[in-house]
Amino acid sequence: MSNDVIYLVFVFVLLVAMLAYINIKERENNIKLAKLQGVIEDITKEMHYFRKELGVKEEGENDEEDYKITLLKEEMQIELEKQISAKITPVLRTLKTMEHIIEDFQNEQQNRLLNLEQKAQSMTKLTPNYDTEEQKIIDLFKEGKTIEQIAKDLRIGIGNVELVLKFKQLIK
């Protein structure tokens, strides 16, 4: 039974450690996302200033310049999306991997708990019932079995058998 308790404590500690690890990783990811948001805001501000500067120039420029600026904006947008995707995609993959690991761990722990419950249910007695055990000792002694045979049959110590028999004054 002590091994089961130790095993449950170990599983509990392991679960707490996993939750702490997930929490730490989530905080790190939140910090990274906050930094990315800051970078995106800075880039958006710069694009806004560039638009203002280009807006003044666009009034005097021809359609070819407008076309080049539009292409440049589209290229910048595509490049920005690529960079954001390149930074966020690994984070998402890591999170999905962690989700799978956690799900597998939870399933494994549920299976272990079910096994432990089944083992606990299959155990007929956790503590000896002394009234029936004493009666069994007395009955077996009256049947002519030796103290050693009784101890072996009931899986108890020879001293316990002798104590019961002396207490009932069957032996001296």
PDB file of C-alpha atoms in Angstrom:
ATOM      1  CA  MET A   1       0.000   0.000   0.000  1.00  0.00           C
ATOM      2  CA  SER A   2       2.892   2.387   0.736  1.00  0.00           C
ATOM      3  CA  ASN A   3       4.146   1.884  -2.823  1.00  0.00           C
ATOM      4  CA  ASP A   4       0.742   2.943  -4.123  1.00  0.00           C
ATOM      5  CA  VAL A   5       0.831   6.071  -1.956  1.00  0.00           C
ATOM      6  CA  ILE A   6       4.352   6.871  -3.121  1.00  0.00           C
ATOM      7  CA  TYR A   7       3.266   6.293  -6.708  1.00  0.00           C
ATOM      8  CA  LEU A   8       0.262   8.599  -6.300  1.00  0.00           C
ATOM      9  CA  VAL A   9       2.444  11.286  -4.705  1.00  0.00           C
ATOM     10  CA  PHE A  10       4.917  10.946  -7.576  1.00  0.00           C
ATOM     11  CA  VAL A  11       2.126  11.257 -10.141  1.00  0.00           C
ATOM     12  CA  PHE A  12       0.743  14.277  -8.320  1.00  0.00           C
ATOM     13  CA  VAL A  13       4.189  15.960  -8.183  1.00  0.00           C
ATOM     14  CA  LEU A  14       4.735  15.150 -11.862  1.00  0.00           C
ATOM     15  CA  LEU A  15       1.353  16.661 -12.744  1.00  0.00           C
ATOM     16  CA  VAL A  16       2.113  19.807 -10.751  1.00  0.00           C
ATOM     17  CA  ALA A  17       5.507  20.086 -12.462  1.00  0.00           C
ATOM     18  CA  MET A  18       3.888  19.731 -15.892  1.00  0.00           C
ATOM     19  CA  LEU A  19       1.343  22.431 -15.057  1.00  0.00           C
ATOM     20  CA  ALA A  20       4.105  24.725 -13.813  1.00  0.00           C
ATOM     21  CA  TYR A  21       6.110  24.080 -17.004  1.00  0.00           C
ATOM     22  CA  ILE A  22       3.060  24.861 -19.146  1.00  0.00           C
ATOM     23  CA  ASN A  23       2.414  28.027 -17.169  1.00  0.00           C
ATOM     24  CA  ILE A  24       6.010  29.203 -17.605  1.00  0.00           C
ATOM     25  CA  LYS A  25       5.940  28.486 -21.344  1.00  0.00           C
ATOM     26  CA  GLU A  26       2.624  30.305 -21.681  1.00  0.00           C
ATOM     27  CA  ARG A  27       4.079  33.357 -19.964  1.00  0.00           C
ATOM     28  CA  GLU A  28       7.107  33.277 -22.260  1.00  0.00           C
ATOM     29  CA  ASN A  29       4.851  33.021 -25.302  1.00  0.00           C
ATOM     30  CA  ASN A  30       2.707  35.911 -24.041  1.00  0.00           C
ATOM     31  CA  ILE A  31       5.837  38.029 -23.634  1.00  0.00           C
ATOM     32  CA  LYS A  32       6.935  37.158 -27.176  1.00  0.00           C
ATOM     33  CA  LEU A  33       3.488  37.984 -28.536  1.00  0.00           C
ATOM     34  CA  ALA A  34       3.523  41.307 -26.685  1.00  0.00           C
ATOM     35  CA  LYS A  35       6.896  42.112 -28.260  1.00  0.00           C
ATOM     36  CA  LEU A  36       5.561  41.176 -31.696  1.00  0.00           C
ATOM     37  CA  GLN A  37       2.540  43.402 -31.144  1.00  0.00           C
ATOM     38  CA  GLY A  38       4.859  46.263 -30.233  1.00  0.00           C
ATOM     39  CA  VAL A  39       6.905  45.687 -33.392  1.00  0.00           C
ATOM     40  CA  ILE A  40       3.739  45.559 -35.503  1.00  0.00           C
ATOM     41  CA  GLU A  41       2.522  48.820 -33.971  1.00  0.00           C
ATOM     42  CA  ASP A  42       5.886  50.464 -34.684  1.00  0.00           C
ATOM     43  CA  ILE A  43       5.815  49.260 -38.294  1.00  0.00           C
ATOM     44  CA  THR A  44       2.241  50.472 -38.659  1.00  0.00           C
ATOM     45  CA  LYS A  45       3.265  53.901 -37.351  1.00  0.00           C
ATOM     46  CA  GLU A  46       6.186  54.032 -39.773  1.00  0.00           C
ATOM     47  CA  MET A  47       3.902  53.048 -42.644  1.00  0.00           C
ATOM     48  CA  HIS A  48       1.512  55.804 -41.596  1.00  0.00           C
ATOM     49  CA  TYR A  49       4.343  58.382 -41.632  1.00  0.00           C
ATOM     50  CA  PHE A  50       5.545  57.099 -45.013  1.00  0.00           C
ATOM     51  CA  ARG A  51       2.001  57.427 -46.359  1.00  0.00           C
ATOM     52  CA  LYS A  52       1.837  60.996 -45.134  1.00  0.00           C
ATOM     53  CA  GLU A  53       5.139  61.812 -46.785  1.00  0.00           C
ATOM     54  CA  LEU A  54       4.149  60.042 -49.969  1.00  0.00           C
ATOM     55  CA  GLY A  55       0.727  61.688 -49.914  1.00  0.00           C
ATOM     56  CA  VAL A  56       2.332  65.112 -50.253  1.00  0.00           C
ATOM     57  CA  LYS A  57       4.519  63.897 -53.097  1.00  0.00           C
ATOM     58  CA  GLU A  58       1.726  62.011 -54.843  1.00  0.00           C
ATOM     59  CA  GLU A  59      -0.133  65.195 -55.717  1.00  0.00           C
ATOM     60  CA  GLY A  60       2.630  66.290 -58.014  1.00  0.00           C
ATOM     61  CA  GLU A  61       3.705  62.868 -59.319  1.00  0.00           C
ATOM     62  CA  ASN A  62       2.347  60.892 -62.231  1.00  0.00           C
ATOM     63  CA  ASP A  63       0.473  57.557 -62.347  1.00  0.00           C
ATOM     64  CA  GLU A  64       3.677  55.561 -62.703  1.00  0.00           C
ATOM     65  CA  GLU A  65       4.887  56.750 -59.316  1.00  0.00           C
ATOM     66  CA  ASP A  66       1.495  55.861 -57.812  1.00  0.00           C
ATOM     67  CA  TYR A  67       1.769  52.383 -59.270  1.00  0.00           C
ATOM     68  CA  LYS A  68       5.290  51.930 -57.846  1.00  0.00           C
ATOM     69  CA  ILE A  69       4.134  53.088 -54.413  1.00  0.00           C
ATOM     70  CA  THR A  70       1.181  50.692 -54.530  1.00  0.00           C
ATOM     71  CA  LEU A  71       3.490  47.827 -55.462  1.00  0.00           C
ATOM     72  CA  LEU A  72       5.894  48.814 -52.709  1.00  0.00           C
ATOM     73  CA  LYS A  73       3.045  48.843 -50.174  1.00  0.00           C
ATOM     74  CA  GLU A  74       1.876  45.428 -51.308  1.00  0.00           C
ATOM     75  CA  GLU A  75       5.397  44.024 -51.095  1.00  0.00           C
ATOM     76  CA  MET A  76       5.815  45.491 -47.614  1.00  0.00           C
ATOM     77  CA  GLN A  77       2.484  43.978 -46.559  1.00  0.00           C
ATOM     78  CA  ILE A  78       3.475  40.560 -47.926  1.00  0.00           C
ATOM     79  CA  GLU A  79       6.900  40.733 -46.260  1.00  0.00           C
ATOM     80  CA  LEU A  80       5.323  41.809 -42.978  1.00  0.00           C
ATOM     81  CA  GLU A  81       2.871  38.894 -43.110  1.00  0.00           C
ATOM     82  CA  LYS A  82       5.728  36.481 -43.868  1.00  0.00           C
ATOM     83  CA  GLN A  83       7.766  37.713 -40.902  1.00  0.00           C
ATOM     84  CA  ILE A  84       4.796  37.575 -38.554  1.00  0.00           C
ATOM     85  CA  SER A  85       3.887  34.120 -39.797  1.00  0.00           C
ATOM     86  CA  ALA A  86       7.483  32.930 -39.423  1.00  0.00           C
ATOM     87  CA  LYS A  87       7.540  34.059 -35.785  1.00  0.00           C
ATOM     88  CA  ILE A  88       4.055  32.918 -34.768  1.00  0.00           C
ATOM     89  CA  THR A  89       3.938  29.548 -36.576  1.00  0.00           C
ATOM     90  CA  PRO A  90       6.646  27.891 -34.408  1.00  0.00           C
ATOM     91  CA  VAL A  91       4.899  29.139 -31.278  1.00  0.00           C
ATOM     92  CA  LEU A  92       1.601  27.650 -32.454  1.00  0.00           C
ATOM     93  CA  ARG A  93       3.282  24.358 -33.342  1.00  0.00           C
ATOM     94  CA  THR A  94       4.880  24.221 -29.902  1.00  0.00           C
ATOM     95  CA  LEU A  95       1.538  24.902 -28.241  1.00  0.00           C
ATOM     96  CA  LYS A  96      -0.161  22.170 -30.280  1.00  0.00           C
ATOM     97  CA  THR A  97       2.618  19.737 -29.431  1.00  0.00           C
ATOM     98  CA  MET A  98       2.260  20.612 -25.760  1.00  0.00           C
ATOM     99  CA  GLU A  99      -1.517  20.084 -26.004  1.00  0.00           C
ATOM    100  CA  HIS A 100      -0.947  16.604 -27.435  1.00  0.00           C
ATOM    101  CA  ILE A 101       1.617  15.812 -24.744  1.00  0.00           C
ATOM    102  CA  ILE A 102      -0.764  16.976 -22.035  1.00  0.00           C
ATOM    103  CA  GLU A 103      -3.661  14.998 -23.523  1.00  0.00           C
ATOM    104  CA  ASP A 104      -1.500  11.871 -23.708  1.00  0.00           C
ATOM    105  CA  PHE A 105      -0.326  12.437 -20.142  1.00  0.00           C
ATOM    106  CA  GLN A 106      -3.901  12.913 -18.926  1.00  0.00           C
ATOM    107  CA  ASN A 107      -5.058   9.769 -20.723  1.00  0.00           C
ATOM    108  CA  GLU A 108      -2.154   7.812 -19.257  1.00  0.00           C
ATOM    109  CA  GLN A 109      -2.932   9.098 -15.759  1.00  0.00           C
ATOM    110  CA  GLN A 110      -6.627   8.256 -16.166  1.00  0.00           C
ATOM    111  CA  ASN A 111      -5.694   4.728 -17.234  1.00  0.00           C
ATOM    112  CA  ARG A 112      -3.365   4.400 -14.262  1.00  0.00           C
ATOM    113  CA  LEU A 113      -6.054   5.651 -11.898  1.00  0.00           C
ATOM    114  CA  LEU A 114      -8.550   3.178 -13.353  1.00  0.00           C
ATOM    115  CA  ASN A 115      -6.024   0.370 -12.907  1.00  0.00           C
ATOM    116  CA  LEU A 116      -5.397   1.437  -9.326  1.00  0.00           C
ATOM    117  CA  GLU A 117      -9.130   1.566  -8.651  1.00  0.00           C
ATOM    118  CA  GLN A 118      -9.535  -1.914 -10.098  1.00  0.00           C
ATOM    119  CA  LYS A 119      -6.657  -3.209  -7.978  1.00  0.00           C
ATOM    120  CA  ALA A 120      -8.132  -1.558  -4.883  1.00  0.00           C
ATOM    121  CA  GLN A 121     -11.520  -3.119  -5.564  1.00  0.00           C
ATOM    122  CA  SER A 122      -9.960  -6.533  -6.075  1.00  0.00           C
ATOM    123  CA  MET A 123      -8.305  -6.452  -2.682  1.00  0.00           C
ATOM    124  CA  THR A 124     -10.621  -8.328  -0.347  1.00  0.00           C
ATOM    125  CA  LYS A 125      -9.291  -6.863   2.839  1.00  0.00           C
ATOM    126  CA  LEU A 126      -6.943  -4.052   3.665  1.00  0.00           C
ATOM    127  CA  THR A 127      -6.884  -4.633   7.421  1.00  0.00           C
ATOM    128  CA  PRO A 128      -7.436  -7.951   9.099  1.00  0.00           C
ATOM    129  CA  ASN A 129     -10.736  -8.616  10.796  1.00  0.00           C
ATOM    130  CA  TYR A 130      -9.500  -9.892  14.138  1.00  0.00           C
ATOM    131  CA  ASP A 131     -12.728 -11.542  15.253  1.00  0.00           C
ATOM    132  CA  THR A 132     -12.937 -13.827  12.226  1.00  0.00           C
ATOM    133  CA  GLU A 133      -9.159 -14.312  12.153  1.00  0.00           C
ATOM    134  CA  GLU A 134      -9.118 -15.418  15.760  1.00  0.00           C
ATOM    135  CA  GLN A 135     -11.984 -17.783  15.067  1.00  0.00           C
ATOM    136  CA  LYS A 136     -10.168 -19.216  12.036  1.00  0.00           C
ATOM    137  CA  ILE A 137      -7.039 -19.774  14.126  1.00  0.00           C
ATOM    138  CA  ILE A 138      -9.044 -21.558  16.819  1.00  0.00           C
ATOM    139  CA  ASP A 139     -10.941 -23.684  14.261  1.00  0.00           C
ATOM    140  CA  LEU A 140      -7.762 -24.702  12.459  1.00  0.00           C
ATOM    141  CA  PHE A 141      -6.043 -25.544  15.769  1.00  0.00           C
ATOM    142  CA  LYS A 142      -8.998 -27.690  16.796  1.00  0.00           C
ATOM    143  CA  GLU A 143      -8.770 -29.474  13.432  1.00  0.00           C
ATOM    144  CA  GLY A 144      -5.308 -30.569  14.459  1.00  0.00           C
ATOM    145  CA  LYS A 145      -3.123 -28.215  12.419  1.00  0.00           C
ATOM    146  CA  THR A 146       0.175 -27.035  13.835  1.00  0.00           C
ATOM    147  CA  ILE A 147       0.928 -23.420  14.662  1.00  0.00           C
ATOM    148  CA  GLU A 148       3.266 -23.173  11.660  1.00  0.00           C
ATOM    149  CA  GLN A 149       0.621 -24.588   9.311  1.00  0.00           C
ATOM    150  CA  ILE A 150      -2.002 -22.146  10.603  1.00  0.00           C
ATOM    151  CA  ALA A 151       0.388 -19.190  10.202  1.00  0.00           C
ATOM    152  CA  LYS A 152       1.207 -20.287   6.663  1.00  0.00           C
ATOM    153  CA  ASP A 153      -2.449 -20.879   5.678  1.00  0.00           C
ATOM    154  CA  LEU A 154      -3.628 -17.538   7.049  1.00  0.00           C
ATOM    155  CA  ARG A 155      -0.466 -15.702   5.988  1.00  0.00           C
ATOM    156  CA  ILE A 156       0.189 -14.261   9.408  1.00  0.00           C
ATOM    157  CA  GLY A 157       3.086 -14.534  11.804  1.00  0.00           C
ATOM    158  CA  ILE A 158       3.647 -17.529  14.065  1.00  0.00           C
ATOM    159  CA  GLY A 159       3.760 -15.175  17.042  1.00  0.00           C
ATOM    160  CA  ASN A 160       0.238 -13.932  16.239  1.00  0.00           C
ATOM    161  CA  VAL A 161      -1.071 -17.501  16.122  1.00  0.00           C
ATOM    162  CA  GLU A 162       0.632 -18.389  19.413  1.00  0.00           C
ATOM    163  CA  LEU A 163      -0.699 -15.197  21.048  1.00  0.00           C
ATOM    164  CA  VAL A 164      -4.303 -15.980  20.063  1.00  0.00           C
ATOM    165  CA  LEU A 165      -4.039 -19.601  21.205  1.00  0.00           C
ATOM    166  CA  LYS A 166      -2.449 -18.595  24.545  1.00  0.00           C
ATOM    167  CA  PHE A 167      -5.080 -15.903  25.032  1.00  0.00           C
ATOM    168  CA  LYS A 168      -7.847 -18.454  24.480  1.00  0.00           C
ATOM    169  CA  GLN A 169      -5.891 -20.790  26.794  1.00  0.00           C
ATOM    170  CA  LEU A 170      -5.592 -23.510  24.173  1.00  0.00           C
ATOM    171  CA  ILE A 171      -1.829 -23.741  24.605  1.00  0.00           C
ATOM    172  CA  LYS A 172       0.561 -22.844  27.401  1.00  0.00           C
TER     173      LYS A 172
END
